[in-house]
Structure formats: C-alpha cells, structure tokens
Short mmCIF file of C-alpha atoms and ligand atoms in Angstrom, two decimals:
data_model
loop_
_atom_site.label_atom_id
_atom_site.label_comp_id
_atom_site.label_asym_id
_atom_site.label_seq_id
_atom_site.Cartn_x
_atom_site.Cartn_y
_atom_site.Cartn_z
CA MET A 849 0.00 0.00 0.00
CA PRO A 850 1.41 3.42 -0.89
CA ASP A 851 2.06 5.92 1.88
CA LYS A 852 -1.04 7.88 2.51
CA ASN A 853 0.40 11.32 2.87
CA LEU A 854 -1.77 14.11 1.55
CA PHE A 855 0.47 14.76 -1.43
CA ASN A 856 0.36 11.27 -2.81
CA LEU A 857 -3.36 11.05 -2.12
CA LEU A 858 -3.62 13.67 -4.85
CA GLY A 859 -0.98 11.92 -6.94
CA LEU A 860 1.50 14.72 -6.35
CA SER A 861 5.14 14.74 -5.41
CA LEU A 862 6.12 16.36 -2.12
CA GLY A 863 6.27 20.13 -2.20
CA ALA A 864 4.00 20.43 -5.25
CA PRO A 865 3.04 24.06 -5.90
CA GLN A 866 -0.48 25.39 -5.26
CA ARG A 867 -1.32 25.39 -8.97
CA LYS A 868 -0.57 21.66 -9.25
CA VAL A 869 -2.61 20.91 -6.11
CA ARG A 870 -5.62 22.62 -7.63
CA GLU A 871 -5.21 20.89 -10.96
CA ALA A 872 -4.82 17.45 -9.43
CA TYR A 873 -7.83 17.91 -7.20
CA ARG A 874 -10.00 19.06 -10.07
CA GLN A 875 -9.08 16.04 -12.15
CA LEU A 876 -9.69 13.59 -9.30
CA ALA A 877 -12.93 15.24 -8.23
CA LYS A 878 -14.32 14.77 -11.70
CA LYS A 879 -13.45 11.10 -11.52
CA TYR A 880 -14.60 10.33 -7.98
CA HIS A 881 -17.48 12.71 -7.29
CA PRO A 882 -20.23 10.69 -5.55
CA ASP A 883 -22.91 12.14 -7.83
CA LEU A 884 -21.09 10.64 -10.79
CA ASN A 885 -20.60 7.26 -9.07
CA PRO A 886 -23.84 6.69 -7.20
CA ASP A 887 -23.41 2.92 -6.93
CA ASN A 888 -19.83 2.73 -5.80
CA PRO A 889 -19.19 3.32 -2.09
CA HIS A 890 -15.42 2.99 -2.64
CA THR A 891 -15.29 6.06 -4.81
CA ALA A 892 -17.17 8.01 -2.14
CA GLU A 893 -14.48 7.05 0.39
CA ARG A 894 -11.74 7.97 -2.01
CA PHE A 895 -13.47 11.24 -2.78
CA LYS A 896 -13.56 12.12 0.91
CA GLU A 897 -9.84 11.52 1.23
CA ILE A 898 -9.09 13.58 -1.84
CA ALA A 899 -11.30 16.43 -0.65
CA HIS A 900 -9.63 16.40 2.73
CA ALA A 901 -6.17 16.43 1.17
CA TYR A 902 -7.14 19.33 -1.01
CA TRP A 903 -8.68 21.19 1.88
CA VAL A 904 -5.45 21.00 3.82
CA LEU A 905 -2.98 21.60 0.99
CA SER A 906 -4.91 24.37 -0.78
CA ASP A 907 -4.76 26.67 2.21
CA PRO A 908 -1.27 28.04 3.03
CA ALA A 909 -1.88 28.17 6.78
CA ARG A 910 -3.29 24.64 6.94
CA ARG A 911 -0.58 23.33 4.68
CA LYS A 912 2.10 24.85 6.89
CA SER A 913 0.68 23.33 10.05
CA TYR A 914 0.39 19.94 8.29
CA GLU A 915 4.02 20.16 7.22
CA ASP A 916 4.99 21.28 10.73
CA LEU A 917 3.28 18.21 12.14
CA ASN A 918 5.07 16.02 9.59
CA PRO A 919 8.50 17.65 9.39
CA HIS A 920 9.94 14.78 7.33
CA LEU A 921 7.57 15.77 4.51
CA ARG A 922 8.87 19.31 4.51
CA ALA A 923 12.50 18.30 4.99
CA GLU A 924 12.07 15.97 2.05
CA THR A 925 10.68 18.85 0.04
CA HIS A 926 13.72 21.02 0.72
CA ARG A 927 16.17 18.28 0.00
CA HIS A 928 14.32 17.47 -3.16
CA GLN A 929 14.24 21.04 -4.33
CA SER A 930 17.65 22.26 -3.31
CA THR A 931 20.07 19.41 -3.90
CA ARG A 932 18.20 17.06 -6.22
CA THR A 933 19.69 14.08 -4.38
CA TYR A 934 16.32 12.62 -3.64
CA ARG A 935 16.36 9.68 -1.28
CA LYS A 936 13.49 7.67 -0.04
CA ASP A 937 12.41 8.02 3.53
CA THR A 938 13.65 5.46 5.99
CA PRO A 939 10.87 3.09 7.07
CA LYS A 940 10.75 4.75 10.48
CA GLU A 941 10.02 8.11 8.94
CA THR A 942 7.49 6.77 6.48
CA SER A 943 5.47 5.17 9.20
CA ARG A 944 4.87 8.59 10.74
CA GLN A 945 3.35 10.08 7.67
CA GLY A 946 0.85 7.28 6.97
CA PRO A 947 -2.39 6.52 8.76
CA ARG A 948 -2.15 6.69 12.53
CA GLU A 949 -3.96 4.34 14.87
CA GLY A 950 -6.38 5.75 17.40
CA LYS A 951 -5.47 5.49 21.06
CA ASP A 952 -6.89 2.90 23.42
CA ILE A 953 -9.26 3.98 26.15
CA LEU A 954 -8.77 2.48 29.60
CA VAL A 955 -11.62 2.47 32.10
CA ARG A 956 -12.18 0.83 35.46
CA LEU A 957 -15.38 -1.07 36.10
CA TYR A 958 -16.39 -1.72 39.71
CA VAL A 959 -18.21 -5.02 40.06
CA THR A 960 -19.55 -6.95 43.06
CA LEU A 961 -18.56 -10.51 43.82
CA GLU A 962 -22.12 -11.63 43.11
CA GLU A 963 -21.96 -9.99 39.67
CA LEU A 964 -18.63 -11.67 38.97
CA ALA A 965 -20.10 -15.02 39.94
CA GLU A 966 -23.14 -14.67 37.70
CA GLY A 967 -21.65 -12.62 34.88
CA VAL A 968 -23.18 -9.24 34.13
CA MET A 969 -23.82 -6.74 31.34
CA ARG A 970 -22.79 -3.24 32.35
CA LYS A 971 -22.93 0.13 30.66
CA VAL A 972 -19.65 2.01 30.49
CA LYS A 973 -19.55 5.73 29.79
CA ILE A 974 -16.60 6.97 27.79
CA ARG A 975 -15.52 10.11 25.99
CA ARG A 976 -13.92 9.27 22.71
CA ARG A 977 -12.70 10.78 19.48
CA GLN A 978 -14.99 9.71 16.69
CA PRO A 979 -16.00 10.70 13.16
CA CYS A 980 -17.85 13.97 12.68
CA ALA A 981 -21.06 12.98 10.92
CA GLU A 982 -21.85 16.50 9.74
CA CYS A 983 -18.85 16.73 7.43
CA GLU A 984 -18.34 12.97 6.79
CA SER A 985 -15.04 13.29 8.72
CA THR A 986 -13.52 15.58 6.11
CA GLY A 987 -13.48 18.71 8.26
CA ILE A 988 -15.08 20.58 5.37
CA ALA A 989 -18.42 22.34 5.71
CA GLY A 990 -20.89 20.51 3.51
CA GLY A 991 -18.88 17.29 3.57
CA ALA A 992 -16.48 16.02 0.97
CA ALA A 993 -18.33 17.70 -1.87
CA GLY A 994 -18.14 21.04 -0.05
CA GLY A 995 -15.27 22.23 -2.24
CA ILE A 996 -16.81 21.21 -5.52
CA CYS A 997 -18.84 23.60 -7.59
CA PRO A 998 -22.44 22.39 -7.22
CA VAL A 999 -23.36 23.49 -10.73
CA CYS A 1000 -20.74 21.76 -12.86
CA LYS A 1001 -19.87 19.05 -10.28
CA GLY A 1002 -16.22 19.90 -10.60
CA SER A 1003 -15.93 19.55 -14.34
CA GLY A 1004 -15.55 23.29 -14.85
CA ASP A 1005 -17.90 23.40 -17.78
CA VAL A 1006 -21.59 23.02 -18.45
CA PRO A 1007 -23.50 21.98 -21.59
CA ASP A 1008 -24.18 24.84 -23.90
CA PHE A 1009 -27.92 24.66 -24.42
CA THR A 1010 -27.94 27.71 -26.66
CA HIS A 1011 -25.77 25.95 -29.20
CA ARG A 1012 -27.70 24.32 -32.00
CA SER A 1013 -25.23 22.07 -33.66
CA GLY A 1014 -27.47 19.03 -33.95
CA SER A 1015 -26.22 15.92 -32.13
CA ARG A 1016 -22.99 17.34 -30.74
CA ARG A 1017 -23.36 18.86 -27.30
CA ASP A 1018 -20.90 21.66 -26.82
CA SER A 1019 -19.78 22.93 -23.46
CA ILE A 1020 -19.07 26.35 -22.09
CA PRO A 1021 -17.15 27.27 -18.93
CA CYS A 1022 -19.27 27.13 -15.78
CA ARG A 1023 -20.20 30.61 -14.67
CA LYS A 1024 -20.68 29.73 -11.03
CA CYS A 1025 -17.04 28.73 -10.51
CA GLY A 1026 -15.46 30.52 -13.46
CA GLY A 1027 -14.42 27.19 -14.95
CA SER A 1028 -12.32 26.04 -12.01
CA GLY A 1029 -14.79 23.38 -10.90
CA LEU A 1030 -14.09 24.39 -7.32
CA GLN A 1031 -15.57 26.65 -4.73
CA ALA A 1032 -14.12 28.05 -1.51
CA MET A 1033 -14.07 25.51 1.28
CA LYS A 1034 -15.01 26.37 4.82
CA ALA A 1035 -14.21 24.47 7.94
CA CYS A 1036 -17.00 22.33 9.38
CA GLN A 1037 -18.31 24.16 12.43
CA ASN A 1038 -19.28 21.03 14.30
CA CYS A 1039 -15.68 19.72 14.50
CA GLU A 1040 -13.84 22.99 13.77
CA GLY A 1041 -12.32 21.38 10.71
CA ARG A 1042 -10.79 18.40 12.52
CA GLY A 1043 -13.07 15.80 11.01
CA GLN A 1044 -13.46 14.27 14.44
CA ILE A 1045 -15.37 15.18 17.54
CA LEU A 1046 -15.11 14.19 21.16
CA ALA A 1047 -18.34 12.48 22.01
CA ASP A 1048 -19.73 11.06 25.24
CA ILE A 1049 -21.05 7.62 24.53
CA THR A 1050 -22.20 4.56 26.40
CA ILE A 1051 -20.98 1.09 25.54
CA THR A 1052 -22.38 -2.12 26.97
CA VAL A 1053 -19.70 -4.48 28.19
CA GLY A 1054 -20.25 -8.13 29.05
CA VAL A 1055 -18.42 -9.42 32.14
CA PRO A 1056 -18.25 -13.24 31.86
CA PRO A 1057 -19.01 -15.41 34.94
CA GLY A 1058 -15.88 -16.18 36.94
CA SER A 1059 -13.99 -13.06 35.84
CA ASP A 1060 -11.15 -12.07 38.09
CA ASP A 1061 -10.27 -8.90 39.88
CA LYS A 1062 -7.91 -6.76 37.72
CA GLU A 1063 -8.81 -8.78 34.63
CA LYS A 1064 -8.96 -6.78 31.42
CA ILE A 1065 -11.84 -7.02 28.97
CA VAL A 1066 -10.84 -5.75 25.54
CA VAL A 1067 -13.58 -4.40 23.30
CA LYS A 1068 -11.95 -4.21 19.87
CA SER A 1069 -12.04 -0.96 17.89
CA GLN A 1070 -14.18 0.90 20.43
CA GLY A 1071 -11.41 3.30 21.48
CA HIS A 1072 -10.49 6.58 19.82
CA GLN A 1073 -10.86 6.78 16.06
CA GLY A 1074 -7.62 6.68 14.05
CA PHE A 1075 -6.29 9.42 11.81
CA MET A 1076 -6.13 9.37 8.03
CA GLY A 1077 -7.83 6.00 7.79
CA GLY A 1078 -5.78 4.43 10.60
CA LYS A 1079 -7.70 1.87 12.62
CA SER A 1080 -9.44 2.74 15.84
CA GLY A 1081 -7.98 1.95 19.24
CA ASP A 1082 -9.54 -0.53 21.65
CA LEU A 1083 -11.64 -0.01 24.73
CA LYS A 1084 -9.94 -1.74 27.66
CA VAL A 1085 -12.11 -2.32 30.69
CA VAL A 1086 -10.30 -3.26 33.89
CA ILE A 1087 -12.45 -5.15 36.37
CA VAL A 1088 -12.20 -3.93 39.94
CA GLN A 1089 -13.81 -6.31 42.39
CA LYS A 1090 -15.67 -4.43 45.12
CA GLU A 1091 -14.91 -5.44 48.67
CA HIS A 1092 -17.41 -7.98 49.94
CA PRO A 1093 -18.79 -7.65 53.48
CA TYR A 1094 -18.22 -11.35 54.30
CA PHE A 1095 -16.05 -13.09 51.76
CA GLU A 1096 -12.43 -13.06 50.83
CA ARG A 1097 -11.78 -14.52 47.36
CA LYS A 1098 -8.81 -16.79 46.91
CA ASN A 1099 -8.61 -18.24 43.42
CA GLY A 1100 -11.94 -20.00 43.13
CA ASP A 1101 -12.55 -20.34 46.85
CA LEU A 1102 -14.61 -18.03 49.01
CA ILE A 1103 -13.33 -17.71 52.56
CA TYR A 1104 -15.62 -16.84 55.42
CA HIS A 1105 -14.28 -16.18 58.92
CA CYS A 1106 -16.44 -16.73 62.00
CA ASN A 1107 -16.06 -17.02 65.73
CA VAL A 1108 -17.60 -19.61 68.01
CA THR A 1109 -18.31 -19.12 71.69
CA PHE A 1110 -16.81 -21.28 74.42
CA THR A 1111 -20.03 -23.22 74.96
CA GLN A 1112 -20.62 -23.69 71.22
CA TRP A 1113 -17.13 -25.08 70.92
CA LEU A 1114 -17.48 -27.23 74.00
CA GLN A 1115 -20.82 -28.77 73.13
CA GLY A 1116 -20.66 -28.64 69.36
CA CYS A 1117 -23.16 -26.64 67.35
CA GLU A 1118 -24.73 -25.87 64.03
CA LEU A 1119 -22.77 -23.10 62.33
CA GLN A 1120 -24.54 -20.84 59.88
CA ALA A 1121 -22.43 -19.54 57.00
CA PRO A 1122 -23.46 -17.23 54.17
CA SER A 1123 -22.90 -18.27 50.56
CA LEU A 1124 -23.51 -16.55 47.22
CA ASN A 1125 -26.86 -18.33 46.99
CA GLY A 1126 -28.31 -18.37 50.47
CA PRO A 1127 -27.10 -19.45 53.95
CA ILE A 1128 -25.65 -22.89 54.60
CA ALA A 1129 -25.78 -24.85 57.87
CA LEU A 1130 -22.60 -26.66 58.95
CA LYS A 1131 -22.05 -29.05 61.83
CA LEU A 1132 -19.26 -28.31 64.28
CA GLU A 1133 -18.44 -31.38 66.40
CA PRO A 1134 -17.91 -30.90 70.18
CA ARG A 1135 -14.37 -30.09 71.33
CA LYS A 1136 -12.84 -29.88 67.88
CA ILE A 1137 -9.55 -28.00 67.67
CA PRO A 1138 -10.13 -24.40 68.75
CA GLU A 1139 -9.25 -23.06 65.31
CA GLY A 1140 -10.18 -24.97 62.19
CA VAL A 1141 -11.62 -25.12 58.71
CA LEU A 1142 -14.88 -26.53 57.37
CA LYS A 1143 -15.23 -26.87 53.61
CA VAL A 1144 -18.33 -26.90 51.43
CA PRO A 1145 -17.24 -28.16 48.01
CA GLY A 1146 -18.64 -26.39 44.96
CA ARG A 1147 -20.12 -23.41 46.78
CA GLY A 1148 -17.35 -20.96 45.89
CA MET A 1149 -16.78 -18.94 42.72
CA PRO A 1150 -17.33 -20.42 39.27
CA ASP A 1151 -14.36 -20.53 36.93
CA LYS A 1152 -14.45 -20.01 33.20
CA ASP A 1153 -14.22 -23.71 32.43
CA GLY A 1154 -17.47 -24.48 34.23
CA GLY A 1155 -15.81 -25.63 37.47
CA LYS A 1156 -16.52 -24.25 40.91
CA GLY A 1157 -14.39 -23.42 43.92
CA ASP A 1158 -15.24 -24.20 47.54
CA LEU A 1159 -16.80 -22.28 50.36
CA VAL A 1160 -14.17 -22.33 53.12
CA VAL A 1161 -15.44 -21.55 56.62
CA LYS A 1162 -12.63 -20.70 59.02
CA TYR A 1163 -13.85 -20.77 62.60
CA SER A 1164 -11.97 -19.84 65.73
CA LEU A 1165 -12.81 -19.87 69.40
CA ALA A 1166 -13.77 -16.36 70.44
CA ILE A 1167 -11.60 -14.87 73.15
CA PRO A 1168 -13.04 -11.61 74.43
CA ASN A 1169 -10.73 -8.61 74.18
CA GLU A 1170 -11.71 -6.78 77.29
CA LEU A 1171 -13.73 -7.96 80.25
CA ASN A 1172 -15.32 -5.82 82.91
CA ARG A 1173 -15.05 -6.47 86.66
CA LYS A 1174 -18.32 -8.31 86.84
CA GLN A 1175 -17.36 -10.68 84.03
CA ILE A 1176 -13.99 -11.35 85.64
CA SER A 1177 -15.55 -12.12 88.99
CA LEU A 1178 -18.01 -14.49 87.29
CA LEU A 1179 -15.13 -16.25 85.56
CA LYS A 1180 -13.24 -16.57 88.85
CA ARG A 1181 -16.28 -18.15 90.46
CA LEU A 1182 -16.44 -20.61 87.57
CA GLU A 1183 -12.76 -21.45 87.92
CA SER A 1184 -13.19 -22.18 91.61
CA THR A 1185 -15.76 -24.89 90.83
CA LYS A 1186 -14.67 -28.48 90.94
CA GLY A 1187 -13.08 -29.91 87.79
CA PHE A 1188 -12.88 -26.63 85.94
CA SER A 1189 -9.32 -25.51 86.69
CA PRO A 1190 -6.23 -27.64 86.05
CA ALA A 1191 -5.30 -30.08 88.81
CA ILE A 1192 -2.43 -28.97 91.05
CA ASP A 1193 -0.68 -30.68 93.95
CA ASP A 1194 -0.23 -29.42 97.57
CA LYS A 1195 2.79 -27.39 96.53
CA GLY A 1196 0.87 -25.61 93.80
CA TRP A 1197 2.50 -27.38 90.83
CA CYS A 1198 0.73 -28.92 87.86
CA LYS A 1199 0.91 -32.67 87.94
CA ARG A 1200 2.59 -34.54 85.13
CA ALA A 1201 0.03 -35.45 82.49
CA THR A 1202 -0.76 -39.11 82.24
CA GLU A 1203 -2.04 -40.73 79.11
ZN1 ZN B 455 -18.75 25.15 -11.79
ZN1 ZN B 456 -17.13 18.10 10.97
#
C-alpha cells in the first residue's frame, strides 16, 4: 500500500506548488465525485480523502501546520528542491506520515462478587474521538463535496444549451465557478475542521461469569478513532472487584471467617455460614480444635471452564478482648468450681500429664 500522505493522495510529489494541487484535485474530483458514481461506495471514500487532502494543501496556513506536524515531509521537500539528491524516507520516517492508529481507552469497572459469579452486562460511559457525521469526517463544511462547484460538479464546464449544432453537445465554462470546478471551502463548524469530535457515549460491556479482579476485557475498535484511515484503538475495561462484606476470594474459593463461643465449641453446634446463593448450615463437632476449617465443596466462585471453587469456613474460638469487673468475677467463680481448673498438687504445681 502506498504511503497515505496528503500529497500522494492527490498523486502529487512532495512540495507540489499550489497550482498543481488545484489541478490534481479538479481532475480527481471529476473522476470520484459521488454524484457521478452513485453505486460505488469505494469512490465516495476515495473522494472524501481527496477532498480532505485538497482542503489542507490548498490553504497556506493549513498546509504549513500539516508540514509542521510532519517535518519529514517538509525536509524531504527542501532536499528534493535544493540538492536534487532525492532519497526515499527510511521506514521509520514513512510510518509517521501514513495513517495513525487511534489510542486505546482504559476504564475501570467496579463489580460486586455476586456480579462476577453470575456474569453481568454493564454500561460504560466513555468520551472518545470519533467521526464527525456533519462533514463525513472531512473537516469541510458541507462534507467532501463542499469544495466542488455544485453546478458543474467539478468539471468546470456546463453543456451549452444555446448551441444548435445538432447531435454534438458543446460545453461552455461554468459561470458559477469561473471554470475552475471548485468553490471556496469552509471548515465544518461542528468539529472545527478536525473531522473528528469528542463524544460522550455509552458502551455495553459483558463481564463473563468467573472473571477475576484486575482482569482486562478488551472491546476491539471501540477506542479513539484513528487518523487518516488508521484503525481505531480498543476499549480496555479493567475489572475492579468491590470489597465484599463477608467473603475473601482466593482463586476460586470463598473464605468466610467466623467465631464460636466457648459453649458452642465445647458442646458442638450448628454453624450458619453465608454463601452466594443463600445461607448454609454446617455441623461443628464438640471439642474440635479451637481453630479450624470446614469446607463446602462447589459453593465458591465459578471458573471459566465451568468448574466451581469451595466455600471455606474458618472458625476460631472467640476470646473476648476486654472484660469488665463483673465478668472477671463471674469467671473466677467458675474457675473455683470443681473440675474446671487444672489439677495442682499441695505445693501448687501442675501434675505430670498421664495418658
Ligand atoms: Zn462550476
Ligand atoms: Zn465536521
């Protein structure tokens, strides 16, 4: 594919004078004008590019800023004109003058654990650079055809209806444009001539079941629009898992911490644990180790292969942080009861444990 700089879009060499720019545009406009090719969408695209190139290069101020933005084009021009030792651009330089890709857009999406488990469709608001519909992305008021004389459609002449030479239809120069085929172009007001606008839009993003925290969902080509036909960037949505009031997520497992009281531990009990789909009752046997784990297989998070993690209930014997005087005196009374405190001998020492 040839480099798509504005000069070669018009079939011109770099640094072509204004007169040549005009001539080239007029020729191409005649060939590609959409009114003359109603059934060919490709010509309409081509016409837009040509019109845009002409719009930039036909105006000295716009041409200068274009050449300032692409200094290699201007440098090439000078080298070409002054020394005649024309050399092709290095690949690195050429890549800068061709189409440029649009930038990616990165957004964070806050999602609950329940939503991650089920999968969810969410709307994401973004502000992105996209085509200006009013000027068909050309930046020219009236769209691509805005620079073409509406009377002669760019041909520069119109049929001479006053001429009566039988079958032959003669032409006379178009009066509207003085035979140039062109008319003055104005910048599109909607995009101030940029051909692109910043628009606030909403995109629906699907979060698949089992998605992870910090996982990136890439929505292809929904980022900023590219320049000069370059492809659009992507929309990258980073999942941020909201903190859950009860669960900690570890791979596919959901971990729930709970405390049991001394009597619950001593006598055994039914432990209630929350899960993503309703509470679950678990049996804690009497006098189990004071800190332990009970597992409920398959009640954790789903993974993307259809598997499921476990619900992991970590219980521990509750030890109160601070006790008031009354509670301490009650505990002391309890300790003084028979069989509650460890056995000691007459000298106050603990006896050796016997199996
Ligand atoms: Zn005309
Ligand atoms: Zn516009």
